[in-house]
Coordinates of C-alpha atoms in Angstrom, one line a residue:
M1 CA 212.8 83.3 -84.0
K2 CA 210.8 84.7 -81.1
T3 CA 210.2 88.4 -81.4
K4 CA 209.8 90.7 -78.5
Q5 CA 206.1 91.0 -79.3
N6 CA 205.7 87.0 -78.8
V7 CA 207.5 87.1 -75.6
V8 CA 205.3 89.9 -74.1
A9 CA 202.4 87.9 -75.4
V10 CA 203.4 84.7 -73.8
Q11 CA 204.3 86.3 -70.5
A12 CA 200.7 88.1 -70.6
T13 CA 199.1 84.8 -71.0
I14 CA 200.9 83.2 -68.2
A15 CA 200.2 86.1 -66.0
E16 CA 196.5 85.9 -66.9
Q17 CA 196.3 82.2 -66.0
A18 CA 198.1 82.9 -62.7
W19 CA 195.6 85.6 -61.7
A20 CA 192.7 83.4 -62.8
T21 CA 194.0 80.7 -60.7
A22 CA 194.5 82.8 -57.6
F23 CA 191.2 84.5 -58.0
G24 CA 189.4 81.1 -58.4
A25 CA 191.1 80.0 -55.1
L26 CA 189.8 83.1 -53.4
M27 CA 186.4 82.8 -54.5
A28 CA 186.3 78.9 -53.5
E29 CA 187.3 79.8 -50.1
V30 CA 184.2 82.1 -49.6
A31 CA 181.7 80.1 -51.7
G32 CA 180.1 78.5 -48.8
C33 CA 179.2 81.8 -47.3
F34 CA 176.7 82.3 -49.9
P35 CA 173.6 79.8 -49.7
R36 CA 172.3 80.7 -53.1
R37 CA 173.8 80.5 -56.5
D38 CA 172.7 83.9 -57.7
S39 CA 174.3 85.6 -54.7
R40 CA 177.6 83.6 -55.1
V41 CA 177.8 84.7 -58.9
L42 CA 176.9 88.3 -58.2
A43 CA 179.7 88.5 -55.6
R44 CA 182.2 87.1 -57.9
E45 CA 181.1 89.3 -60.6
M46 CA 181.1 92.4 -58.2
T47 CA 184.6 91.7 -57.1
Q48 CA 185.8 91.6 -60.7
A49 CA 184.1 94.8 -61.4
M50 CA 185.9 96.4 -58.6
L51 CA 189.3 95.4 -60.1
M52 CA 188.3 97.3 -63.4
E53 CA 190.0 100.6 -64.1
L54 CA 186.9 102.8 -63.1
E55 CA 187.0 106.6 -62.1
R56 CA 184.8 105.7 -59.0
R57 CA 183.5 102.7 -57.7
N58 CA 180.0 102.6 -56.3
R59 CA 176.8 100.7 -57.1
W60 CA 175.9 102.7 -60.1
T61 CA 179.4 102.5 -61.7
L62 CA 179.7 98.9 -60.7
A63 CA 176.2 98.1 -62.1
E64 CA 177.0 100.0 -65.5
A65 CA 180.5 97.9 -65.8
L66 CA 178.5 94.7 -65.2
G67 CA 175.8 95.6 -67.8
H68 CA 172.9 95.8 -65.2
D69 CA 169.9 98.0 -66.0
G70 CA 170.5 99.8 -62.6
P71 CA 172.2 99.3 -59.2
Y72 CA 169.2 97.6 -57.5
R73 CA 170.5 94.1 -57.7
L74 CA 173.8 95.1 -56.1
Q75 CA 171.9 97.4 -53.5
H76 CA 169.8 94.3 -52.7
F77 CA 172.6 92.0 -52.5
L78 CA 174.6 94.4 -50.0
S79 CA 171.9 95.5 -47.8
R80 CA 169.4 92.5 -47.6
G81 CA 171.0 89.6 -49.4
S82 CA 171.4 86.4 -47.4
W83 CA 175.0 85.7 -47.0
D84 CA 177.2 85.3 -43.9
H85 CA 179.4 88.2 -43.7
D86 CA 181.3 87.2 -40.5
L87 CA 182.1 83.7 -41.9
A88 CA 183.3 85.4 -45.2
R89 CA 185.5 87.8 -43.2
D90 CA 187.1 84.8 -41.3
R91 CA 187.7 82.6 -44.3
L92 CA 189.2 85.7 -46.0
A93 CA 191.4 86.4 -43.3
A94 CA 192.7 82.9 -42.9
W95 CA 193.3 82.6 -46.7
A96 CA 195.3 86.0 -46.7
A97 CA 197.3 85.2 -43.8
G98 CA 198.2 81.7 -45.2
E99 CA 199.4 83.6 -48.4
L100 CA 201.6 86.0 -46.4
A101 CA 202.4 83.7 -43.5
H102 CA 205.6 84.6 -41.5
D103 CA 206.4 83.8 -37.9
Q104 CA 207.4 87.5 -37.2
A105 CA 204.2 88.9 -38.9
V106 CA 202.5 92.0 -37.3
L107 CA 199.0 92.6 -36.6
V108 CA 198.4 96.3 -37.0
V109 CA 195.2 98.1 -35.8
D110 CA 193.8 101.5 -36.6
E111 CA 190.6 103.2 -37.2
T112 CA 189.2 105.2 -40.2
G113 CA 186.1 107.3 -40.7
D114 CA 183.9 107.5 -44.0
E115 CA 182.0 110.9 -44.3
K116 CA 178.3 110.4 -44.3
S117 CA 175.5 113.0 -45.3
S118 CA 173.0 111.9 -42.4
T119 CA 172.9 110.1 -39.1
D120 CA 170.6 107.5 -40.5
C121 CA 173.5 105.3 -41.4
V122 CA 174.4 102.9 -38.6
G123 CA 176.9 104.4 -36.2
A124 CA 177.1 107.7 -38.2
A125 CA 177.7 110.6 -35.7
H126 CA 179.8 113.6 -35.3
Q127 CA 183.1 112.3 -34.4
Y128 CA 186.7 112.5 -35.1
S129 CA 188.2 111.0 -38.2
G130 CA 191.7 111.1 -39.2
A131 CA 190.7 110.6 -43.0
L132 CA 188.6 113.9 -42.6
G133 CA 191.1 115.8 -40.7
G134 CA 188.9 116.5 -37.6
I135 CA 185.5 116.3 -36.4
G136 CA 182.8 115.5 -38.9
L137 CA 179.6 113.5 -39.5
C138 CA 181.0 110.1 -40.2
Q139 CA 181.0 106.5 -39.8
V140 CA 184.0 104.9 -37.9
A141 CA 185.4 101.4 -38.2
V142 CA 188.4 99.9 -36.4
H143 CA 190.6 97.7 -38.8
L144 CA 193.2 94.9 -38.3
T145 CA 195.9 94.3 -41.0
Y146 CA 198.3 91.5 -41.3
A147 CA 201.9 92.5 -42.4
S148 CA 204.7 90.4 -43.1
R149 CA 207.8 90.5 -45.2
R150 CA 205.7 88.9 -48.0
G151 CA 203.1 91.7 -47.9
H152 CA 200.3 93.1 -46.1
T153 CA 196.4 93.3 -46.3
L154 CA 193.3 94.1 -44.2
I155 CA 192.0 91.0 -42.6
D156 CA 189.3 92.2 -40.1
R157 CA 187.0 95.1 -39.3
E158 CA 184.4 96.2 -36.4
L159 CA 182.0 99.0 -36.7
Y160 CA 182.4 101.4 -34.0
L161 CA 178.9 102.2 -32.4
P162 CA 179.0 105.4 -30.6
A163 CA 177.3 105.7 -27.1
C164 CA 174.6 108.0 -28.7
W165 CA 173.7 105.1 -31.1
A166 CA 174.0 102.3 -28.7
E167 CA 171.5 103.9 -26.1
D168 CA 169.0 104.7 -28.8
E169 CA 166.7 102.1 -28.9
E170 CA 164.3 103.6 -31.6
R171 CA 167.2 104.1 -34.0
R172 CA 168.6 100.6 -33.2
L173 CA 165.3 99.1 -34.1
L174 CA 164.8 101.2 -37.3
R175 CA 168.1 100.2 -38.7
H176 CA 168.1 96.5 -37.5
V177 CA 171.1 96.6 -35.1
P178 CA 171.2 93.4 -33.4
D179 CA 170.6 93.3 -29.7
E180 CA 174.0 91.7 -28.8
I181 CA 175.8 94.8 -30.3
G182 CA 176.3 97.4 -27.7
F183 CA 178.7 100.2 -27.0
A184 CA 182.5 99.1 -27.0
T185 CA 185.6 101.4 -26.9
K186 CA 187.8 101.2 -29.8
P187 CA 190.6 99.2 -27.8
Q188 CA 187.8 96.8 -26.8
L189 CA 187.0 96.2 -30.5
A190 CA 190.7 95.8 -31.2
A191 CA 190.9 93.1 -28.4
A192 CA 187.8 91.2 -30.0
M193 CA 189.8 91.2 -33.4
L194 CA 193.0 89.9 -31.6
Q195 CA 191.0 87.0 -30.1
R196 CA 189.5 86.2 -33.4
A197 CA 192.8 86.2 -34.9
R198 CA 194.2 83.8 -32.4
D199 CA 191.1 81.7 -32.6
L200 CA 191.7 81.4 -36.4
G201 CA 195.3 80.3 -35.9
I202 CA 196.6 83.2 -37.9
P203 CA 200.5 83.1 -37.5
A204 CA 201.8 86.4 -36.1
R205 CA 204.0 87.4 -33.3
W206 CA 203.6 91.2 -32.9
F207 CA 200.9 93.7 -32.4
A208 CA 201.1 97.3 -33.1
G209 CA 199.0 100.5 -32.9
D210 CA 198.9 104.3 -32.2
E211 CA 198.1 106.0 -28.9
V212 CA 194.5 105.0 -29.0
Y213 CA 195.5 101.4 -28.4
G214 CA 198.4 101.7 -26.1
G215 CA 196.4 101.3 -22.7
L216 CA 196.9 98.9 -19.9
E217 CA 193.8 96.8 -20.7
L218 CA 194.6 96.1 -24.4
R219 CA 198.3 95.4 -23.6
R220 CA 197.3 92.8 -21.0
T221 CA 194.9 91.2 -23.5
A222 CA 197.7 91.0 -26.2
R223 CA 200.1 89.4 -23.5
S224 CA 197.5 86.9 -22.4
L225 CA 196.8 85.8 -26.2
G226 CA 200.6 85.5 -26.7
F227 CA 201.4 88.6 -28.8
D228 CA 204.5 90.8 -28.3
Y229 CA 203.6 94.5 -28.9
A230 CA 205.0 97.8 -29.9
L231 CA 202.2 100.4 -29.2
A232 CA 202.4 104.2 -29.1
V233 CA 201.6 105.9 -25.8
K234 CA 201.1 109.4 -24.9
A235 CA 203.8 111.7 -23.4
D236 CA 202.3 111.6 -20.1
H237 CA 202.4 107.9 -19.8
R238 CA 204.1 106.6 -16.6
V239 CA 206.4 103.8 -16.3
T240 CA 208.3 102.0 -13.4
T241 CA 212.2 101.7 -13.6
G242 CA 214.7 100.6 -11.2
A243 CA 215.1 104.4 -10.2
G244 CA 211.5 105.0 -9.5
R245 CA 208.3 106.0 -11.5
F246 CA 208.4 108.6 -14.3
T247 CA 206.6 109.9 -17.2
V248 CA 208.1 108.8 -20.5
T249 CA 208.8 112.5 -21.3
A250 CA 210.8 112.8 -18.2
L251 CA 212.6 109.5 -18.8
A252 CA 213.6 110.5 -22.4
A253 CA 215.1 113.7 -20.9
K254 CA 217.5 111.5 -18.9
V255 CA 218.8 109.6 -21.8
P256 CA 222.5 110.4 -22.4
A257 CA 223.6 111.8 -25.7
R258 CA 225.6 108.9 -26.8
S259 CA 222.7 106.4 -26.2
W260 CA 220.7 107.7 -29.2
M261 CA 221.0 106.0 -32.3
R262 CA 220.2 107.3 -35.8
I263 CA 218.1 104.8 -37.9
R264 CA 216.7 105.0 -41.3
T265 CA 213.0 104.4 -41.3
G266 CA 212.0 104.7 -44.9
H267 CA 212.2 106.8 -48.2
G268 CA 210.1 109.8 -48.7
L269 CA 209.8 112.7 -51.4
K270 CA 212.8 114.4 -49.9
G271 CA 215.0 111.3 -49.7
D272 CA 215.5 108.8 -46.8
R273 CA 213.9 109.4 -43.5
H274 CA 216.1 109.2 -40.5
Y275 CA 215.2 109.6 -36.8
D276 CA 217.2 109.3 -33.5
W277 CA 216.1 106.5 -31.3
A278 CA 216.7 105.3 -27.7
L279 CA 215.8 102.2 -25.7
I280 CA 214.9 102.2 -22.1
D281 CA 214.3 99.3 -19.9
V282 CA 211.5 99.4 -17.7
R283 CA 209.3 97.2 -15.5
A284 CA 206.3 95.4 -16.9
D285 CA 202.9 96.4 -15.4
D286 CA 200.8 94.4 -17.7
A287 CA 201.7 90.6 -17.1
P288 CA 198.9 88.3 -16.8
A289 CA 198.7 86.3 -13.4
E290 CA 199.7 83.2 -15.1
D291 CA 202.8 84.7 -16.8
T292 CA 205.9 82.8 -15.8
D293 CA 208.3 84.4 -18.2
G294 CA 208.4 88.2 -18.0
G295 CA 210.4 88.9 -21.1
Q296 CA 211.6 92.4 -21.9
A297 CA 209.6 95.4 -21.0
L298 CA 210.9 98.3 -22.9
V299 CA 210.1 102.0 -24.0
V300 CA 211.3 103.1 -27.4
V301 CA 211.7 106.9 -27.8
R302 CA 211.7 108.5 -31.3
R303 CA 213.1 112.0 -31.8
H304 CA 212.9 114.1 -35.0
R305 CA 216.4 115.3 -36.0
Y306 CA 215.4 118.9 -36.5
T307 CA 212.3 119.9 -34.7
R308 CA 213.4 117.5 -31.6
E309 CA 209.7 116.4 -31.5
V310 CA 209.6 113.1 -29.7
S311 CA 207.2 110.1 -29.9
F312 CA 206.9 107.1 -27.3
Y313 CA 206.3 103.4 -27.8
R314 CA 205.4 100.9 -25.2
C315 CA 206.9 97.4 -26.0
H316 CA 207.3 94.0 -24.8
S317 CA 209.1 90.9 -26.2
T318 CA 209.3 87.5 -24.8
T319 CA 212.8 87.0 -26.3
P320 CA 215.6 89.5 -26.7
V321 CA 215.1 92.0 -29.4
S322 CA 217.4 94.9 -30.6
L323 CA 216.5 98.7 -31.1
A324 CA 216.7 98.1 -34.8
G325 CA 214.3 95.2 -34.7
L326 CA 211.7 97.3 -32.6
V327 CA 212.1 100.3 -35.1
D328 CA 211.1 97.9 -37.9
I329 CA 207.9 96.8 -35.9
I330 CA 207.0 100.3 -35.2
C331 CA 207.4 101.4 -38.8
T332 CA 205.2 98.4 -39.9
R333 CA 202.4 100.2 -38.4
W334 CA 202.1 102.5 -41.3
K335 CA 201.1 99.6 -43.6
I336 CA 197.6 99.7 -42.3
E337 CA 197.5 103.4 -43.8
E338 CA 198.3 101.9 -47.2
G339 CA 195.5 99.2 -46.9
L340 CA 192.7 101.8 -45.7
C341 CA 193.7 104.1 -48.5
A342 CA 193.2 101.1 -51.1
T343 CA 189.9 100.1 -49.4
R344 CA 188.6 103.6 -49.7
R345 CA 189.3 103.7 -53.6
S346 CA 187.9 100.2 -54.1
A347 CA 184.2 100.9 -52.9
V348 CA 181.9 103.2 -51.5
F349 CA 179.0 101.2 -50.1
P350 CA 176.7 101.3 -46.9
A351 CA 177.8 99.3 -43.8
Q352 CA 175.8 96.4 -42.5
P353 CA 174.8 96.8 -38.9
G354 CA 177.0 93.9 -37.7
G355 CA 179.7 94.3 -40.3
I356 CA 180.7 96.0 -43.4
G357 CA 179.6 94.2 -46.6
G358 CA 180.9 96.6 -49.1
R359 CA 184.5 96.8 -47.2
F360 CA 184.5 93.0 -47.2
L361 CA 184.2 92.9 -51.1
G362 CA 186.6 95.8 -51.3
S363 CA 189.1 94.1 -49.3
M364 CA 188.6 90.9 -51.3
A365 CA 189.4 92.8 -54.5
D366 CA 192.5 94.5 -52.8
L367 CA 193.8 90.9 -52.1
M368 CA 194.0 90.0 -55.7
P369 CA 197.6 90.3 -57.4
K370 CA 198.1 93.7 -59.0
G371 CA 199.9 93.8 -62.2
L372 CA 199.2 90.3 -63.3

């Protein structure tokens, strides 16, 4: 007779085997990015260590967990080791998107800042960071998340190099910043990641982001790459309708009371969250010259039930889409916050000039099935 303990033991064994298979498949995808066997083995060990239950993850705690005498092997591996960060990023992104693939998937962009103690770290400057809650000395990176009905994960990143860093030749030389890396705005970094996702053949239809990424240039880039979008815009954003040109705030004031729809958008500590939503047809101002199918250009307005605070989203869809469908896309944007929080917990490592080695390994750890 099977006892409950035996059943649990069998289930644990099956889960462990499934985890080992998934981990092996992931490491096989990036094995060619490490030219030396020792760096390949160290990357595997380091990723396994980041999956351990450690109070804090940094070079010292990971080295201790791995039985090393000190953090120096890990430090050399991340800062000076010979391995291809960008190729690893691309292979990891393709693998993750393949596991979560869905034709209605959403690519979500957002930035986060890591607090630094000095400006010696590449890109570190006094700048705004949502993670810090204001202006602080930090290093900012723009991230891209792949979100579908099957799950979500970070798949790309670009280090933001402020103008004060991009223009300082001495600091660039001391910190080995490649010559081809110059100043680029956050929307321009987002556009580069969208282009990379398209080049990799990552299956996704939608693109979402906050107000930083709702500008005309990035919307045109998304359209030209074949992505529909739902991007937050500022209250003074202007749109054209059949009745003339208005700010989105003025347009929202004209929405009849009967045209608002209350929709549940999630569950919080105080219960279900509901907002009032309205959908407004507008004229597209971001169509590429070769675009022959204008699709639907829309503005979605979200209104808080009690404070009456409103938010605005500029949307485009090549096929008819409902308000509820657009609300789902807009709410998917918050998935990137979950990914960024998980990454911050995974590792605290310095960034490479052209990429983020520690964040790559942290993301690799976050991709592994939890609870197996």
